[in-house]
mmCIF file of C-alpha atoms in Angstrom:
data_model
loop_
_atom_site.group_PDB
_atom_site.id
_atom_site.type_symbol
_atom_site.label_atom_id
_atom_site.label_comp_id
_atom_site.label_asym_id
_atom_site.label_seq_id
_atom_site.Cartn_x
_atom_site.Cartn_y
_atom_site.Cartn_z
ATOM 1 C CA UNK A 212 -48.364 -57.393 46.178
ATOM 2 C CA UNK A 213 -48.970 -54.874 43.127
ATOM 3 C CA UNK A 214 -49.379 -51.705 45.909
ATOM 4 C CA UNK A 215 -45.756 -53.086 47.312
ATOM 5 C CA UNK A 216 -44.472 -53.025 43.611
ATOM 6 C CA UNK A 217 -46.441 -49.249 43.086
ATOM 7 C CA UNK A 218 -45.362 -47.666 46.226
ATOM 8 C CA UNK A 219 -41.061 -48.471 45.440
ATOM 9 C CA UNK A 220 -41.847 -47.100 41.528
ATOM 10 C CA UNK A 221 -43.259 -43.989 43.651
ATOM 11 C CA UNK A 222 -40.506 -43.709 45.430
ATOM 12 C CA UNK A 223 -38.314 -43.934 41.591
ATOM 13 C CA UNK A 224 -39.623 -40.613 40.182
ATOM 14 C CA UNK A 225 -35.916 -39.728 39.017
ATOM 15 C CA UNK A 226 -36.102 -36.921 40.745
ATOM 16 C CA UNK A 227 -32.581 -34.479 40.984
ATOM 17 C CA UNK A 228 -34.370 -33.449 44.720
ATOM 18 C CA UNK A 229 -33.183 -36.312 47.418
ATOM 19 C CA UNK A 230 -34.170 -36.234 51.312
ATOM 20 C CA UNK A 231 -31.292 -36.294 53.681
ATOM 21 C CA UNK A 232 -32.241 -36.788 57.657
ATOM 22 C CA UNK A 233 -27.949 -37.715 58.679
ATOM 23 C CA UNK A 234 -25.836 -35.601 60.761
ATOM 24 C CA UNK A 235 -25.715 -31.955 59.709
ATOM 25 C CA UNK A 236 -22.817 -31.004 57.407
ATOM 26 C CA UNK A 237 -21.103 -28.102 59.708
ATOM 27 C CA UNK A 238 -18.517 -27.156 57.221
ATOM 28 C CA UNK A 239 -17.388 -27.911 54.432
ATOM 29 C CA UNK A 240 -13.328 -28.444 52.484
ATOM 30 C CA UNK A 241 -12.222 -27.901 50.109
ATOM 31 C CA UNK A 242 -8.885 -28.956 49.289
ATOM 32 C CA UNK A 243 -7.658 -27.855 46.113
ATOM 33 C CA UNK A 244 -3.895 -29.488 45.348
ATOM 34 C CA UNK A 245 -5.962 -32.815 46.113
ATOM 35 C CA UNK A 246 -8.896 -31.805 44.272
ATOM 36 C CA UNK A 247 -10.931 -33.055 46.826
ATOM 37 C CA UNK A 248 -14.390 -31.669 48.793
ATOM 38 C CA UNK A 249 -15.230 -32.530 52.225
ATOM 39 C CA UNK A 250 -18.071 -32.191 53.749
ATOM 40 C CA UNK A 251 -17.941 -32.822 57.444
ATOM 41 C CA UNK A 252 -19.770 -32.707 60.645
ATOM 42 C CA UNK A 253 -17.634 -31.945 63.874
ATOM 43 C CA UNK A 254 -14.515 -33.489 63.019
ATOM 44 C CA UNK A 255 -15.748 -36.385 60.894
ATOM 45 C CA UNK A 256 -15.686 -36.339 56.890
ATOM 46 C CA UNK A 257 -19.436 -37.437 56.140
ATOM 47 C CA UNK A 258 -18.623 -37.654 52.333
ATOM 48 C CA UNK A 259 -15.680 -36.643 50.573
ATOM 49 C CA UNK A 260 -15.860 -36.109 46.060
ATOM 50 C CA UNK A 261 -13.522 -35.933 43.917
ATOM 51 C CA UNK A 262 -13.469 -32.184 41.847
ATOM 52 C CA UNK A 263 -12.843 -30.075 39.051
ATOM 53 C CA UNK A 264 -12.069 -26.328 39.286
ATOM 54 C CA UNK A 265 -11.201 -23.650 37.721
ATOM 55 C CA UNK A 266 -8.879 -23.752 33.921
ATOM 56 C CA UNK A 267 -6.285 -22.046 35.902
ATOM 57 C CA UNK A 268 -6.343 -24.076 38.998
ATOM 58 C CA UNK A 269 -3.250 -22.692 40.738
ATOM 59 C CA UNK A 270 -3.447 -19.602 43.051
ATOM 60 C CA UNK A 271 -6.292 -18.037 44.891
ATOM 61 C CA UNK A 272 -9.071 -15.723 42.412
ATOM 62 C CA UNK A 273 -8.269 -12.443 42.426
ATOM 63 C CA UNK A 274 -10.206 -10.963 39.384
ATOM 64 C CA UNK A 275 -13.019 -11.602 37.355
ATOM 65 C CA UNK A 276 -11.543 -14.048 34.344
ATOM 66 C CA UNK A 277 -8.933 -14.868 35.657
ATOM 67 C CA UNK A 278 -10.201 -18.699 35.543
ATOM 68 C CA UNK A 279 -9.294 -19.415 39.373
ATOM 69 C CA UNK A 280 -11.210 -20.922 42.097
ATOM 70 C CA UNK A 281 -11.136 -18.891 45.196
ATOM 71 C CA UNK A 282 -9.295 -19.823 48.592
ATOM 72 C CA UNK A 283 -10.085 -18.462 51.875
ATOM 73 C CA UNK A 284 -13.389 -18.815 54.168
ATOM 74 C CA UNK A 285 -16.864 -18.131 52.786
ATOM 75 C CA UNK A 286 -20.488 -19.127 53.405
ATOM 76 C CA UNK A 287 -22.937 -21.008 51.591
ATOM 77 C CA UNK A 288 -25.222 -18.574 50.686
ATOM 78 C CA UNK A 289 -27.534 -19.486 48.408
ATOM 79 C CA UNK A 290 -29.189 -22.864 46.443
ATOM 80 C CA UNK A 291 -29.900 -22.927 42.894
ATOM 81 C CA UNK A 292 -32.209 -25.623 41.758
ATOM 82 C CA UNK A 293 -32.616 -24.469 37.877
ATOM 83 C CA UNK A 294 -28.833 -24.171 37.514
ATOM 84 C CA UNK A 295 -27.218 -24.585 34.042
ATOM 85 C CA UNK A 296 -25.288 -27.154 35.515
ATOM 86 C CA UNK A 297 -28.050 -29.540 37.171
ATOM 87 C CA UNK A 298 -27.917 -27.894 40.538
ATOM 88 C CA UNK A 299 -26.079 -25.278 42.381
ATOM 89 C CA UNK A 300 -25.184 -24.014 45.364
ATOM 90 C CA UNK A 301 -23.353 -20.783 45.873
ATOM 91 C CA UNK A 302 -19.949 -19.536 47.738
ATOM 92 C CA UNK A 303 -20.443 -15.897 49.301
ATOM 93 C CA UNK A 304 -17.132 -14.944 47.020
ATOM 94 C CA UNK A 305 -16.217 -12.134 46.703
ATOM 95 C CA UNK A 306 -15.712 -11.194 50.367
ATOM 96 C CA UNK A 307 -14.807 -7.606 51.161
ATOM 97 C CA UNK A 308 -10.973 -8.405 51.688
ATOM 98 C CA UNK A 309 -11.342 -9.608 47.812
ATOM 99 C CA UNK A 310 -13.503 -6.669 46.796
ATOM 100 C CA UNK A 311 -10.882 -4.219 48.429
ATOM 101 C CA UNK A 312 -7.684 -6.123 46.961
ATOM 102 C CA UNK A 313 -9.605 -6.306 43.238
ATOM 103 C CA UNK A 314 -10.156 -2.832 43.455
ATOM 104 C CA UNK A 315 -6.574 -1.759 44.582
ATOM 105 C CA UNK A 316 -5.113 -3.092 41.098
ATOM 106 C CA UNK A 317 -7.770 -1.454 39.219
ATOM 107 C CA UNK A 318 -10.174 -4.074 38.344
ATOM 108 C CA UNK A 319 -13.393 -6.537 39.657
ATOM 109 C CA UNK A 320 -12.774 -9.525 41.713
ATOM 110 C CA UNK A 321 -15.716 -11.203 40.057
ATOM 111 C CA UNK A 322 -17.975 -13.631 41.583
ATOM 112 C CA UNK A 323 -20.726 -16.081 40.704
ATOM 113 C CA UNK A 324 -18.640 -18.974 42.207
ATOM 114 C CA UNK A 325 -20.583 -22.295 42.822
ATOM 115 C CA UNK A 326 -20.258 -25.637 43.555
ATOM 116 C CA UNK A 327 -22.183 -27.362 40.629
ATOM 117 C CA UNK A 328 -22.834 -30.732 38.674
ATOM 118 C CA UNK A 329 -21.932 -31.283 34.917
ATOM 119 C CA UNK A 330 -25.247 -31.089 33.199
ATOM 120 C CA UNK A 331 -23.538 -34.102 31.408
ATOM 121 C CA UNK A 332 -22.730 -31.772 28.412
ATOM 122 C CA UNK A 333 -19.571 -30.894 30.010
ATOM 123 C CA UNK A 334 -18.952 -34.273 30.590
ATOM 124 C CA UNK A 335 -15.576 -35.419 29.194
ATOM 125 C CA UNK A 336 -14.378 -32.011 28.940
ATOM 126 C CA UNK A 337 -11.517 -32.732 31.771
ATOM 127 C CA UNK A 338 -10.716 -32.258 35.166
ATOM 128 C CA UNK A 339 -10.788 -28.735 35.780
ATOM 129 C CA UNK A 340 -12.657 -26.560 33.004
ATOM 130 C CA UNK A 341 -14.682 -24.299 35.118
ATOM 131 C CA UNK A 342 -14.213 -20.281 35.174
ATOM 132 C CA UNK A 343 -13.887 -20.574 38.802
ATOM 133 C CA UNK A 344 -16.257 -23.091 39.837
ATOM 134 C CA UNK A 345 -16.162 -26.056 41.659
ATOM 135 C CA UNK A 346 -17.816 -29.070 39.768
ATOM 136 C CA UNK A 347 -18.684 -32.523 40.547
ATOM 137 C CA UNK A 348 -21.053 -35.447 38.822
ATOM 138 C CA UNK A 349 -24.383 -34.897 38.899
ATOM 139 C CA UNK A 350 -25.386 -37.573 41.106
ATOM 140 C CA UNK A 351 -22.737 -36.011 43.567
ATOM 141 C CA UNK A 352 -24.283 -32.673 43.484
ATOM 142 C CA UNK A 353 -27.851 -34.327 44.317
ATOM 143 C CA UNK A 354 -26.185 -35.780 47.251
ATOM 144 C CA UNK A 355 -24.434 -32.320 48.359
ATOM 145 C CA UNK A 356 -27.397 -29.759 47.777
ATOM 146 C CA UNK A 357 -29.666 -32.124 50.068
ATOM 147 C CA UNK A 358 -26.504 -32.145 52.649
ATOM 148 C CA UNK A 359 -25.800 -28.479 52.610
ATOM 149 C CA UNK A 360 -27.655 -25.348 53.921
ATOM 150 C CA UNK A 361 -27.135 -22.099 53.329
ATOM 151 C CA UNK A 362 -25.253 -20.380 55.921
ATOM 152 C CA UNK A 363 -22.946 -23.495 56.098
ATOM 153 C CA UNK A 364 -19.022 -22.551 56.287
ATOM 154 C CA UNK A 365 -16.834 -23.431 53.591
ATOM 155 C CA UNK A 366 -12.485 -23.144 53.613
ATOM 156 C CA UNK A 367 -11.398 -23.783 50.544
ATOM 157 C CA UNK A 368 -7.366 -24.639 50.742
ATOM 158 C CA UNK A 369 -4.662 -24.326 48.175
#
């Protein structure tokens, strides 16, 4: 009886690092006038969250600053477990269609666009107070970086 009760405290650590043996997440969407991420397998939504984006939610990014989330395809192309923001996982923005049309008006597209938690500090602070990012609760963003693997597609919608 007291190893039952010591191996489900094992299993309690509190760790931000969960397993995740479902169906592989083959894309993910993002729909932004919903404010809504997808992340799907096939043609099936595995597990949809609600989001907050950039301060200047309407309209794709175009520059660095400009507080915008991107739209367009990209990759997932990197994880970040020591992220500011609990954990991370990064959008391959800027693309070279961005870099090209940033650099036509005289300026950088930016980049450094994730998909992160809230690091509960920036909890309260509204629904879309990123600088481009795309953020969801903590306990989401466990859920997600155990789903997702780099090299994973990601359309992100007006």
């Amino acid at each position: 009886m007291a190893l039952t009760a010591l191996a489900g405290l094992v299993g309690c650590g509190g760790s931000k690092f969960r397993t995740y043996n479902g169906p592989e997440v083959t894309r993910l969407v993002l729909l932004k006038s919903e404010r809504k991420l997808h992340l799907v397998n096939g043609t099936k939504a595995l597990k949809s969250y609600k989001v907050g984006l950039g301060g200047n939610p309407i309209g794709p990014k175009r520059f660095e600053g400009d507080q915008k989330t991107p739209e367009g395809a990209y990759l997932i192309d990197r994880q970040n477990p020591n992220s500011n923001y609990h954990l991370s996982i990064g959008i391959s923005y800027p693309n070279q269609r961005d870099v090209e049309f940033a650099e036509s008006q005289g300026k950088k597209p930016g980049g450094d666009i994730f998909i992160h938690g809230r690091a509960r500090k920036h909890k309260g602070r509204g629904k879309d107070w990123t600088a481009g990012c795309i953020a969801v609760k903590d306990g989401e963003m466990e859920e997600i970086y155990s789903m997702v693997r780099v090299g994973t597609p990601i359309y992100i919608y007006p």
